[in-house]
Coordinates of C-alpha atoms in Angstrom, one line a residue:
M1 CA -18.3 30.4 0.4
S2 CA -17.0 31.7 -2.8
P3 CA -19.5 33.5 -5.3
S4 CA -19.2 30.4 -7.5
D5 CA -20.1 28.0 -4.8
P6 CA -23.0 25.8 -5.9
A7 CA -24.9 26.2 -2.6
R8 CA -25.0 30.0 -2.7
P9 CA -28.0 30.6 -5.0
S10 CA -30.3 28.4 -3.0
L11 CA -29.0 29.9 0.3
N12 CA -29.6 33.4 -0.9
G13 CA -33.2 32.5 -1.9
W14 CA -34.0 30.8 1.5
N15 CA -36.2 28.2 -0.3
A16 CA -37.6 26.3 2.7
A17 CA -38.8 23.3 0.7
Y18 CA -35.4 23.0 -1.0
L19 CA -33.6 23.3 2.3
D20 CA -35.8 20.6 3.8
A21 CA -35.1 18.2 1.0
M22 CA -31.3 18.9 1.1
H23 CA -31.2 18.5 4.8
E24 CA -33.0 15.2 4.8
Q25 CA -30.5 14.0 2.1
W26 CA -27.6 15.2 4.2
R27 CA -29.0 13.6 7.4
T28 CA -29.4 10.2 5.6
D29 CA -26.0 10.3 3.9
P30 CA -23.7 13.3 4.5
D31 CA -21.5 12.2 1.6
S32 CA -24.3 12.5 -0.9
V33 CA -24.4 16.3 -0.8
D34 CA -21.8 18.9 -1.9
P35 CA -19.1 19.8 0.7
A36 CA -20.6 23.3 0.9
W37 CA -23.9 21.9 2.0
R38 CA -22.3 19.6 4.5
S39 CA -20.6 22.6 6.1
F40 CA -23.8 24.6 6.0
F41 CA -25.9 21.9 7.8
Q42 CA -23.2 21.3 10.3
G43 CA -23.3 25.0 11.0
F44 CA -27.0 24.7 11.8
D45 CA -26.4 22.2 14.5
L46 CA -23.6 24.2 16.1
G47 CA -25.6 27.4 15.9
L48 CA -28.6 25.8 17.6
A49 CA -26.4 24.3 20.2
Q50 CA -25.2 27.8 21.0
A51 CA -28.8 29.0 21.3
D52 CA -29.6 26.0 23.6
S53 CA -26.7 26.9 25.8
G54 CA -27.8 30.5 26.2
A55 CA -25.5 31.9 23.5
P56 CA -26.8 34.9 21.4
A57 CA -29.5 34.0 19.0
L58 CA -28.9 33.7 15.3
P59 CA -29.8 36.6 13.0
D60 CA -33.4 36.5 11.8
A61 CA -32.8 35.2 8.4
E62 CA -30.6 32.3 9.7
A63 CA -33.1 31.6 12.5
M64 CA -35.8 31.3 9.9
A65 CA -33.7 28.9 7.8
S66 CA -32.7 26.9 10.9
H67 CA -36.4 26.6 11.9
T68 CA -37.3 25.4 8.4
A69 CA -34.5 22.8 8.1
H70 CA -34.4 21.6 11.7
T71 CA -37.3 20.2 13.6
A72 CA -36.7 17.0 15.5
H73 CA -33.4 16.2 13.8
T74 CA -31.0 18.6 15.5
A75 CA -29.3 16.0 17.8
Q76 CA -29.4 13.4 15.0
G77 CA -27.7 15.8 12.7
R78 CA -24.9 16.2 15.3
V79 CA -24.4 12.5 15.4
D80 CA -24.4 12.2 11.6
S81 CA -21.7 14.8 11.6
L82 CA -19.7 12.8 14.2
I83 CA -20.0 9.7 12.0
Y84 CA -18.8 11.6 9.0
H85 CA -15.8 13.0 10.8
Y86 CA -14.6 9.6 12.1
R87 CA -14.7 8.3 8.6
D88 CA -12.8 11.4 7.4
I89 CA -10.1 12.0 10.1
G90 CA -10.3 8.9 12.4
H91 CA -7.0 7.8 10.9
L92 CA -5.3 10.7 12.8
H93 CA -6.0 8.8 16.0
A94 CA -5.2 5.3 14.7
K95 CA -2.5 3.3 16.6
L96 CA 0.0 3.0 13.8
D97 CA 3.4 3.2 15.4
P98 CA 4.7 -0.2 16.6
L99 CA 7.1 1.7 18.9
G100 CA 4.1 3.1 20.8
S101 CA 4.3 6.8 20.2
E102 CA 1.0 8.5 21.1
R103 CA -1.1 10.2 18.5
A104 CA -3.4 12.6 20.4
K105 CA -7.0 12.4 19.6
P106 CA -8.0 15.4 17.4
S107 CA -10.1 17.9 19.2
T108 CA -12.5 17.8 16.2
L109 CA -13.4 14.3 17.2
E110 CA -14.3 15.2 20.8
L111 CA -18.0 15.3 21.7
E112 CA -18.0 19.0 22.4
S113 CA -17.0 19.7 18.8
F114 CA -20.5 18.4 17.8
G115 CA -22.5 20.0 20.5
L116 CA -22.7 16.7 22.3
S117 CA -21.7 15.7 25.8
E118 CA -21.4 12.6 28.0
A119 CA -25.0 13.0 28.9
D120 CA -25.9 12.0 25.3
L121 CA -23.9 8.7 25.3
D122 CA -26.8 6.6 26.3
Q123 CA -29.3 8.4 24.1
S124 CA -30.4 6.4 21.0
F125 CA -29.8 7.6 17.4
D126 CA -30.1 6.4 13.8
P127 CA -26.6 5.0 13.0
G128 CA -27.1 5.5 9.3
H129 CA -25.1 3.0 7.2
L130 CA -23.1 1.8 10.1
P131 CA -23.8 -2.0 10.7
L132 CA -25.5 -1.5 14.0
N133 CA -29.1 -2.0 15.2
S134 CA -31.2 1.1 14.7
P135 CA -31.6 2.9 16.9
A136 CA -28.2 2.6 18.6
T137 CA -26.8 4.4 21.6
L138 CA -24.2 7.1 20.9
R139 CA -21.9 5.1 23.1
D140 CA -22.1 2.1 20.8
I141 CA -21.8 4.2 17.7
I142 CA -18.6 5.8 18.9
A143 CA -17.2 2.5 20.1
H144 CA -17.8 1.0 16.6
L145 CA -16.2 4.0 14.9
E146 CA -13.2 4.0 17.2
S147 CA -12.6 0.3 16.6
T148 CA -12.9 0.6 12.9
Y149 CA -11.0 3.8 12.2
C150 CA -8.7 4.3 15.2
G151 CA -7.2 0.8 15.6
S152 CA -4.2 -0.7 13.7
I153 CA -5.5 0.5 10.4
G154 CA -6.0 4.2 9.6
A155 CA -8.0 4.5 6.4
E156 CA -7.9 7.7 4.3
Y157 CA -10.6 7.5 1.6
M158 CA -13.0 10.4 2.1
H159 CA -11.0 12.4 -0.4
I160 CA -12.4 10.1 -3.1
Q161 CA -15.1 12.0 -4.9
D162 CA -17.0 8.9 -6.2
R163 CA -19.6 7.9 -3.5
E164 CA -19.8 4.4 -4.9
R165 CA -16.1 3.8 -4.1
R166 CA -16.4 5.3 -0.7
R167 CA -19.4 3.1 0.1
W168 CA -17.6 0.0 -1.3
L169 CA -14.8 0.6 1.2
Q170 CA -17.1 1.3 4.1
Q171 CA -19.1 -1.9 3.4
R172 CA -15.9 -3.9 3.7
M173 CA -14.3 -2.1 6.6
E174 CA -17.1 -1.3 9.0
P175 CA -18.9 -4.7 9.4
V176 CA -15.6 -6.3 10.5
Q177 CA -14.2 -3.1 12.1
N178 CA -11.1 -3.6 10.1
Q179 CA -10.4 -6.7 12.2
P180 CA -11.8 -9.7 10.4
P181 CA -11.9 -13.0 12.2
F182 CA -9.1 -15.1 10.7
D183 CA -9.2 -18.9 11.2
A184 CA -6.4 -20.8 12.9
E185 CA -5.0 -22.0 9.6
L186 CA -4.5 -18.5 8.2
R187 CA -3.0 -17.3 11.5
Q188 CA -0.5 -20.1 11.5
R189 CA 0.5 -19.3 8.0
I190 CA 1.0 -15.7 9.0
L191 CA 3.3 -16.8 11.8
R192 CA 5.2 -19.1 9.5
D193 CA 5.7 -16.2 7.1
L194 CA 7.0 -14.0 9.9
V195 CA 9.3 -16.8 11.1
N196 CA 10.7 -17.2 7.5
A197 CA 11.3 -13.5 7.3
D198 CA 12.8 -13.0 10.8
V199 CA 15.0 -16.1 10.9
F200 CA 16.4 -15.4 7.5
E201 CA 17.5 -11.9 8.5
E202 CA 19.0 -13.2 11.8
F203 CA 20.9 -15.8 9.9
L204 CA 22.4 -13.2 7.5
H205 CA 23.2 -10.9 10.4
T206 CA 25.2 -13.6 12.3
R207 CA 26.9 -15.2 9.3
Y208 CA 27.8 -12.1 7.3
R209 CA 28.5 -9.4 9.9
G210 CA 29.5 -6.1 8.4
K211 CA 28.1 -7.0 5.0
K212 CA 25.6 -4.7 3.4
R213 CA 22.2 -6.4 3.0
F214 CA 19.6 -3.7 3.7
G215 CA 17.6 -6.0 5.9
L216 CA 13.9 -6.0 6.5
D217 CA 14.5 -6.2 10.3
G218 CA 11.5 -4.5 11.9
G219 CA 9.3 -4.7 8.7
E220 CA 8.9 -8.4 8.5
S221 CA 5.1 -8.1 8.1
L222 CA 5.8 -7.2 4.5
I223 CA 6.2 -10.9 3.8
P224 CA 2.8 -12.2 5.0
M225 CA 1.3 -9.1 3.3
M226 CA 2.8 -10.1 -0.1
V227 CA 1.9 -13.8 0.5
E228 CA -1.7 -12.7 1.0
L229 CA -1.7 -10.8 -2.3
I230 CA -0.5 -13.9 -4.1
E231 CA -3.0 -16.3 -2.4
Q232 CA -5.9 -14.0 -3.1
A233 CA -4.9 -13.5 -6.8
P234 CA -6.6 -16.5 -8.5
G235 CA -10.0 -15.7 -7.0
L236 CA -9.7 -12.2 -8.5
G237 CA -8.7 -13.3 -12.0
I238 CA -5.0 -12.5 -11.5
E239 CA -2.3 -14.7 -13.2
E240 CA 0.8 -12.7 -12.7
F241 CA 2.4 -10.0 -10.5
C242 CA 5.3 -7.8 -11.7
I243 CA 7.2 -6.5 -8.7
G244 CA 9.5 -3.6 -8.4
M245 CA 11.3 -2.5 -5.2
A246 CA 14.4 -0.8 -3.8
H247 CA 17.1 -2.3 -1.6
R248 CA 15.3 -2.6 1.8
G249 CA 14.1 -6.1 2.2
R250 CA 14.9 -7.2 -1.3
L251 CA 16.9 -10.3 -0.3
N252 CA 14.0 -11.4 2.0
V253 CA 11.5 -11.0 -0.8
L254 CA 13.8 -12.9 -3.2
T255 CA 14.0 -15.9 -0.9
N256 CA 10.5 -15.9 0.7
I257 CA 8.4 -14.7 -2.2
L258 CA 10.3 -15.4 -5.4
E259 CA 11.7 -18.6 -3.8
K260 CA 15.3 -18.0 -4.8
S261 CA 17.4 -20.7 -3.2
H262 CA 19.4 -20.0 -0.1
D263 CA 22.7 -21.2 -1.6
Q264 CA 22.3 -18.7 -4.5
I265 CA 21.9 -15.8 -2.1
F266 CA 24.7 -17.0 0.2
T267 CA 27.0 -17.3 -2.7
E268 CA 26.4 -13.7 -3.6
F269 CA 27.5 -12.8 -0.1
E270 CA 30.8 -14.6 -0.8
E271 CA 31.3 -12.0 -3.6
A272 CA 33.0 -14.4 -5.9
W273 CA 31.8 -12.5 -8.9
T274 CA 32.4 -13.2 -12.5
E275 CA 34.0 -10.1 -14.0
D276 CA 32.4 -10.4 -17.4
F277 CA 29.7 -7.7 -17.2
A278 CA 28.6 -8.5 -20.8
E279 CA 27.4 -11.9 -19.4
G280 CA 25.4 -10.3 -16.6
G281 CA 27.8 -10.7 -13.7
G282 CA 29.2 -8.2 -11.3
D283 CA 26.0 -6.5 -10.0
V284 CA 25.4 -6.3 -6.3
K285 CA 23.0 -8.8 -4.7
Y286 CA 20.4 -6.2 -3.7
H287 CA 20.0 -5.1 -7.4
L288 CA 19.2 -8.4 -9.0
G289 CA 16.0 -9.6 -10.4
Y290 CA 14.3 -13.0 -10.4
S291 CA 11.1 -14.8 -11.5
N292 CA 9.3 -17.9 -10.5
T293 CA 5.8 -19.5 -10.4
W294 CA 4.0 -19.7 -7.0
R295 CA 1.6 -22.6 -6.4
T296 CA -1.2 -21.3 -4.1
A297 CA -2.9 -23.2 -1.4
S298 CA -5.8 -23.7 -3.7
G299 CA -3.5 -25.4 -6.2
Q300 CA -3.4 -22.6 -8.8
D301 CA -0.3 -21.0 -10.3
V302 CA 0.6 -17.3 -10.1
H303 CA 3.7 -16.1 -12.0
L304 CA 6.0 -13.7 -10.2
S305 CA 8.8 -11.5 -11.5
L306 CA 11.0 -9.0 -9.6
S307 CA 12.6 -6.5 -11.9
P308 CA 16.3 -5.7 -11.5
N309 CA 16.8 -2.4 -9.8
P310 CA 19.1 0.6 -10.4
S311 CA 20.5 2.7 -7.6
H312 CA 18.0 5.4 -8.5
L313 CA 15.5 3.6 -6.2
E314 CA 12.2 4.7 -7.6
F315 CA 13.0 4.5 -11.3
V316 CA 12.0 0.8 -11.3
S317 CA 8.4 1.9 -10.7
S318 CA 8.2 3.2 -14.3
V319 CA 10.0 0.0 -15.5
I320 CA 7.4 -2.3 -14.0
L321 CA 4.5 -0.3 -15.4
G322 CA 6.0 -0.7 -18.9
R323 CA 6.5 -4.4 -18.4
V324 CA 3.0 -4.9 -17.1
R325 CA 1.5 -3.0 -20.1
A326 CA 3.4 -5.3 -22.4
K327 CA 2.5 -8.4 -20.5
Q328 CA -1.1 -7.4 -20.5
R329 CA -0.9 -7.2 -24.3
L330 CA 0.8 -10.6 -24.6
R331 CA -1.9 -12.2 -22.4
V332 CA -4.7 -10.4 -24.3
D333 CA -5.8 -8.7 -21.2
P334 CA -7.9 -5.6 -22.3
D335 CA -9.5 -5.3 -18.9
R336 CA -6.1 -5.2 -17.2
I337 CA -6.9 -7.6 -14.4
R338 CA -4.7 -10.6 -15.2
V339 CA -1.3 -8.9 -14.7
V340 CA -0.9 -6.6 -11.7
P341 CA 2.1 -4.3 -10.8
V342 CA 3.3 -4.2 -7.2
A343 CA 5.6 -1.3 -6.3
I344 CA 7.4 -1.5 -2.9
H345 CA 8.7 1.9 -1.8
G346 CA 10.7 3.5 1.1
D347 CA 9.1 6.2 3.1
A348 CA 11.6 8.8 2.1
A349 CA 11.9 8.0 -1.5
F350 CA 8.1 7.9 -2.1
P351 CA 7.6 11.6 -1.7
G352 CA 11.2 12.5 -2.5
Q353 CA 11.7 11.2 -6.0
G354 CA 9.7 12.8 -8.8
V355 CA 9.2 9.6 -10.9
V356 CA 6.6 8.5 -8.3
A357 CA 4.4 11.5 -9.1
E358 CA 4.9 10.9 -12.8
C359 CA 3.8 7.3 -12.5
F360 CA 0.7 8.4 -10.5
N361 CA 0.0 10.9 -13.3
M362 CA 0.0 8.1 -15.9
M363 CA -2.5 6.0 -13.9
K364 CA -5.5 6.8 -16.2
L365 CA -3.9 7.9 -19.4
D366 CA -5.0 5.8 -22.4
G367 CA -1.4 5.1 -23.5
Y368 CA -0.1 4.1 -20.1
D369 CA -3.1 2.7 -18.0
V370 CA -2.3 -0.7 -16.5
G371 CA -5.4 -1.0 -14.4
G372 CA -3.9 0.3 -11.2
T373 CA -0.8 -0.4 -9.1
I374 CA -0.6 -1.8 -5.6
H375 CA 1.9 0.4 -3.7
L376 CA 3.4 -0.9 -0.5
V377 CA 5.3 1.7 1.4
V378 CA 7.7 0.4 4.1
N379 CA 7.8 3.3 6.5
N380 CA 10.9 2.9 8.7
Q381 CA 10.1 6.3 10.2
V382 CA 13.6 7.5 9.2
G383 CA 15.0 8.2 5.8
F384 CA 18.7 7.1 6.0
T385 CA 19.3 9.5 9.0
T386 CA 16.5 12.0 8.5
D387 CA 13.5 12.6 10.6
P388 CA 10.1 12.5 8.8
H389 CA 9.5 16.2 9.5
D390 CA 12.6 17.0 7.5
T391 CA 11.7 14.5 4.8
F392 CA 8.4 15.6 3.4
S393 CA 5.8 18.4 3.6
G394 CA 2.4 17.2 4.8
R395 CA 1.1 14.8 7.4
Y396 CA 2.0 11.5 5.8
C397 CA 4.7 10.4 3.3
T398 CA 1.9 9.0 1.2
D399 CA -0.1 12.3 0.8
L400 CA 1.1 12.4 -2.9
A401 CA -1.4 9.6 -3.7
K402 CA -4.3 11.9 -3.1
M403 CA -3.7 13.6 -6.4
V404 CA -5.4 10.7 -8.1
E405 CA -7.9 9.9 -5.4
S406 CA -6.2 6.6 -4.4
P407 CA -7.3 5.1 -1.1
I408 CA -4.5 5.0 1.4
L409 CA -4.4 2.4 4.2
H410 CA -2.0 3.2 7.0
V411 CA -1.3 0.1 9.0
N412 CA 0.7 -0.9 12.1
G413 CA 3.5 -3.3 11.1
D414 CA 3.4 -5.0 14.5
D415 CA -0.1 -6.1 13.7
P416 CA 0.4 -8.7 10.9
E417 CA -3.2 -9.6 10.7
A418 CA -4.1 -5.9 10.0
C419 CA -1.4 -5.9 7.3
V420 CA -2.8 -9.0 5.7
F421 CA -6.4 -7.5 5.8
A422 CA -5.1 -4.3 4.3
A423 CA -3.4 -6.3 1.4
R424 CA -6.6 -8.2 0.8
L425 CA -8.7 -5.0 0.8
A426 CA -6.3 -3.1 -1.5
L427 CA -6.1 -5.9 -4.1
A428 CA -9.9 -6.3 -4.2
Y429 CA -10.3 -2.5 -4.7
R430 CA -7.8 -2.5 -7.5
Q431 CA -9.6 -5.2 -9.3
E432 CA -13.0 -3.6 -8.8
F433 CA -12.1 0.0 -9.8
G434 CA -8.9 -0.2 -11.8
T435 CA -7.0 2.4 -9.9
D436 CA -3.8 2.6 -7.7
V437 CA -4.1 1.7 -4.0
V438 CA -1.5 2.6 -1.3
I439 CA -0.7 0.7 1.8
E440 CA 1.7 2.4 4.2
M441 CA 3.1 0.0 6.7
W442 CA 4.5 1.8 9.8
C443 CA 7.5 -0.1 11.1
Y444 CA 11.1 0.6 12.0
R445 CA 14.7 -0.3 10.9
R446 CA 16.4 -2.3 13.6
H447 CA 20.0 -1.8 12.3
G448 CA 21.7 1.0 10.5
H449 CA 20.8 2.0 6.9
N450 CA 23.1 -0.6 5.4
E451 CA 24.1 -2.5 8.6
G452 CA 27.5 -0.8 8.5
D453 CA 26.6 2.6 10.0
E454 CA 25.7 3.3 13.6
P455 CA 22.2 4.8 13.7
K456 CA 22.5 5.9 17.4
F457 CA 24.7 8.8 16.4
T458 CA 21.9 10.5 14.5
Q459 CA 18.8 8.9 16.1
P460 CA 19.6 8.2 19.7
K461 CA 16.0 8.3 21.1
L462 CA 14.5 6.3 18.2
Y463 CA 17.2 3.5 18.5
K464 CA 16.9 3.4 22.3
A465 CA 13.2 2.4 21.8
I466 CA 14.1 0.0 19.0
A467 CA 16.7 -1.8 21.0
S468 CA 14.2 -3.0 23.6
H469 CA 11.3 -3.7 21.2
P470 CA 10.5 -7.3 20.3
S471 CA 10.2 -8.3 16.6
P472 CA 6.9 -8.7 14.9
R473 CA 7.4 -12.5 15.0
E474 CA 7.9 -12.4 18.8
T475 CA 4.9 -10.2 19.4
Y476 CA 2.6 -12.2 17.1
L477 CA 3.8 -15.5 18.5
Q478 CA 3.0 -14.4 22.0
K479 CA -0.5 -13.5 20.9
L480 CA -1.0 -17.0 19.3
L481 CA 0.4 -18.8 22.3
T482 CA -2.0 -16.9 24.6
D483 CA -5.1 -17.8 22.6
G484 CA -3.9 -21.4 22.0
T485 CA -3.6 -21.2 18.2
V486 CA -0.1 -22.6 18.3
T487 CA 2.2 -24.2 20.9
V488 CA 5.7 -23.4 21.8
E489 CA 6.8 -26.7 20.2
E490 CA 5.1 -25.9 17.0
A491 CA 6.6 -22.5 16.7
E492 CA 10.1 -23.8 17.5
A493 CA 9.6 -26.5 14.8
M494 CA 8.9 -23.8 12.2
K495 CA 12.3 -22.1 13.1
E496 CA 14.2 -25.3 13.2
E497 CA 12.8 -26.4 9.8
L498 CA 14.0 -23.2 8.2
L499 CA 17.4 -23.4 9.8
A500 CA 17.7 -27.0 8.5
Q501 CA 17.2 -25.6 5.0
M502 CA 19.6 -22.7 5.3
E503 CA 22.6 -24.4 6.9
P504 CA 23.3 -26.8 3.9
G505 CA 22.9 -23.8 1.6
F506 CA 25.4 -21.8 3.6
E507 CA 28.0 -24.6 3.4
E508 CA 27.3 -25.2 -0.3
S509 CA 27.9 -21.5 -1.0
K510 CA 31.6 -21.8 0.2
T511 CA 32.3 -24.4 -2.5
M512 CA 30.9 -22.5 -5.4
A513 CA 33.5 -20.9 -7.6
C514 CA 31.4 -17.9 -8.6
S515 CA 28.0 -16.5 -8.4
V516 CA 25.8 -17.4 -11.3
V517 CA 23.2 -14.9 -12.4
D518 CA 20.2 -17.0 -13.5
D519 CA 18.6 -16.5 -16.9
F520 CA 15.2 -15.8 -15.3
L521 CA 13.5 -14.7 -18.5
S522 CA 14.4 -17.8 -20.6
E523 CA 10.8 -19.0 -20.9
L524 CA 9.9 -15.9 -22.9
W525 CA 12.5 -16.8 -25.5
E526 CA 11.6 -20.4 -26.1
G527 CA 11.6 -21.2 -29.8
Y528 CA 14.3 -18.6 -30.6
R529 CA 18.0 -19.4 -31.0
P530 CA 21.1 -17.2 -30.5
A531 CA 22.9 -15.9 -33.5
K532 CA 25.7 -18.0 -35.0
A533 CA 29.2 -16.6 -35.0
E534 CA 29.3 -16.2 -38.7
E535 CA 26.0 -14.3 -38.6
L536 CA 27.5 -11.8 -36.3
T537 CA 30.3 -10.8 -38.8
T538 CA 28.3 -10.6 -42.0
S539 CA 25.6 -8.2 -43.1
P540 CA 22.2 -9.9 -43.2
K541 CA 20.3 -10.0 -46.5
T542 CA 17.6 -7.4 -46.4
G543 CA 15.8 -8.6 -49.5
V544 CA 16.0 -5.2 -51.2
A545 CA 18.7 -4.6 -53.9
K546 CA 21.1 -1.8 -53.3
K547 CA 20.1 -0.2 -56.7
K548 CA 16.5 -0.1 -55.5
L549 CA 17.4 1.6 -52.2
L550 CA 19.4 4.3 -54.0
E551 CA 16.4 5.0 -56.4
L552 CA 14.1 5.3 -53.4
G553 CA 16.5 7.5 -51.6
A554 CA 16.8 9.9 -54.5
K555 CA 13.0 10.1 -54.8
F556 CA 12.6 10.8 -51.1
N557 CA 14.9 13.8 -51.4
T558 CA 13.5 15.3 -54.6
L559 CA 10.9 18.0 -54.3
P560 CA 7.9 17.8 -56.7
E561 CA 7.4 20.3 -59.5
G562 CA 5.3 23.3 -58.7
P563 CA 5.3 26.3 -56.4
K564 CA 7.7 26.3 -53.6
F565 CA 6.4 27.7 -50.3

């Protein structure tokens, strides 16, 4: 401990009553005491465990303090510490990679690290705030923690200093073990979203081979995740989402979230562009923006807008923050809950481009606060051709978000239900506390960076695994077939229904002379008219005479009488 550590004065004084009180507070809730005290009390347990095993005794002063602070609670304290550590670093053992790479269990989560052994598994302990009967066996406590923090969702939130926010997250994750029971209707909707995403990419891949599209292939769970954000919005007071994203998956989002028609997108692949850039033509299809209004299942409308994007991928993050701030003012939204920004990032660009850190820094500045951003990081586990360990320093590409104490939810992209739950949790947190939230979806990129390069040249092992791996749609469909949520016929009907919509659009696109860039902001300019030709060639009347302007100009440039400094 440093000399300035808040625990040191009390430790030096060996105040037994104070130690008793602090230990009881720590035993009840480890998060409620200073980190120094947590380390101190954990040391008591480990020290006593050494003494029990025949290790050298503690020095006299430490033995006195241990005797004062520890009576019958020594084993309980070890279990409390175990619970704390699962909440803190359980994400390191979470099953996040859809390709199945193993993440070894940290040694600091093993029983021996807490002075416990398998002989203690059937002993009963107080589970604290865990939603278990008290007392509960250590075996049940560990099973509950493993299921919650080491499954398809790895939650990083113990870096948040506000105990109320940590407790809020725990109360929503631990009772359902990050695996809420979804009804058949929702699960069928998730499957349909995956079908829409997957079949759309397959269609483009077969009809426009060799064309750049930056497909979502492998990350299709992004679509049901975004649908869940929209469907949850009205119940949380949200009227509009302003979305910004880079190339990867943009066409899929345009058609399945913004509901841009298939014939419009297919026409852009024909590349029959209008050359008049002043009229808005000529931009590539994966830069374009769009807006639309989504009618939710509850019958309420949510407005959506996707901002046009430059090639500097992350610059759009700052653009949508400015747009949201303006929209909140237009909607008279001082609480900043009615308009929400959603930023979709790539795993390499998120830590690699400085504008991301700048936007995080503006999160709580009075002049820039928008009430929090939902960040969705599509982690392909490769940046263009670069391995993650050559892309960023740190454990995760999302470590940057810890600078503003944002919760980070790492989720396996092959578990679409986990993705949907993460989206639901993130949006509710944003509305409750007004801060940024990050979801990092671990997935993969089935084809090359732009479908034109060969990824096996630089990533042979990764793409050998990808080649034999089923899509999220296939994996989830098999799960629903097994438990009887859908039938083969129903799933096939979903696919055929979508193909029946796309085929006519494909044929129509061949007859269109050129791509038309929609005026997707027209509703904002209702009541205004464009300038007439003669108005563009003549100076407007300002209402101030030239003579008056000259008089004012002279006065502005004349120093008053008196001393000159």
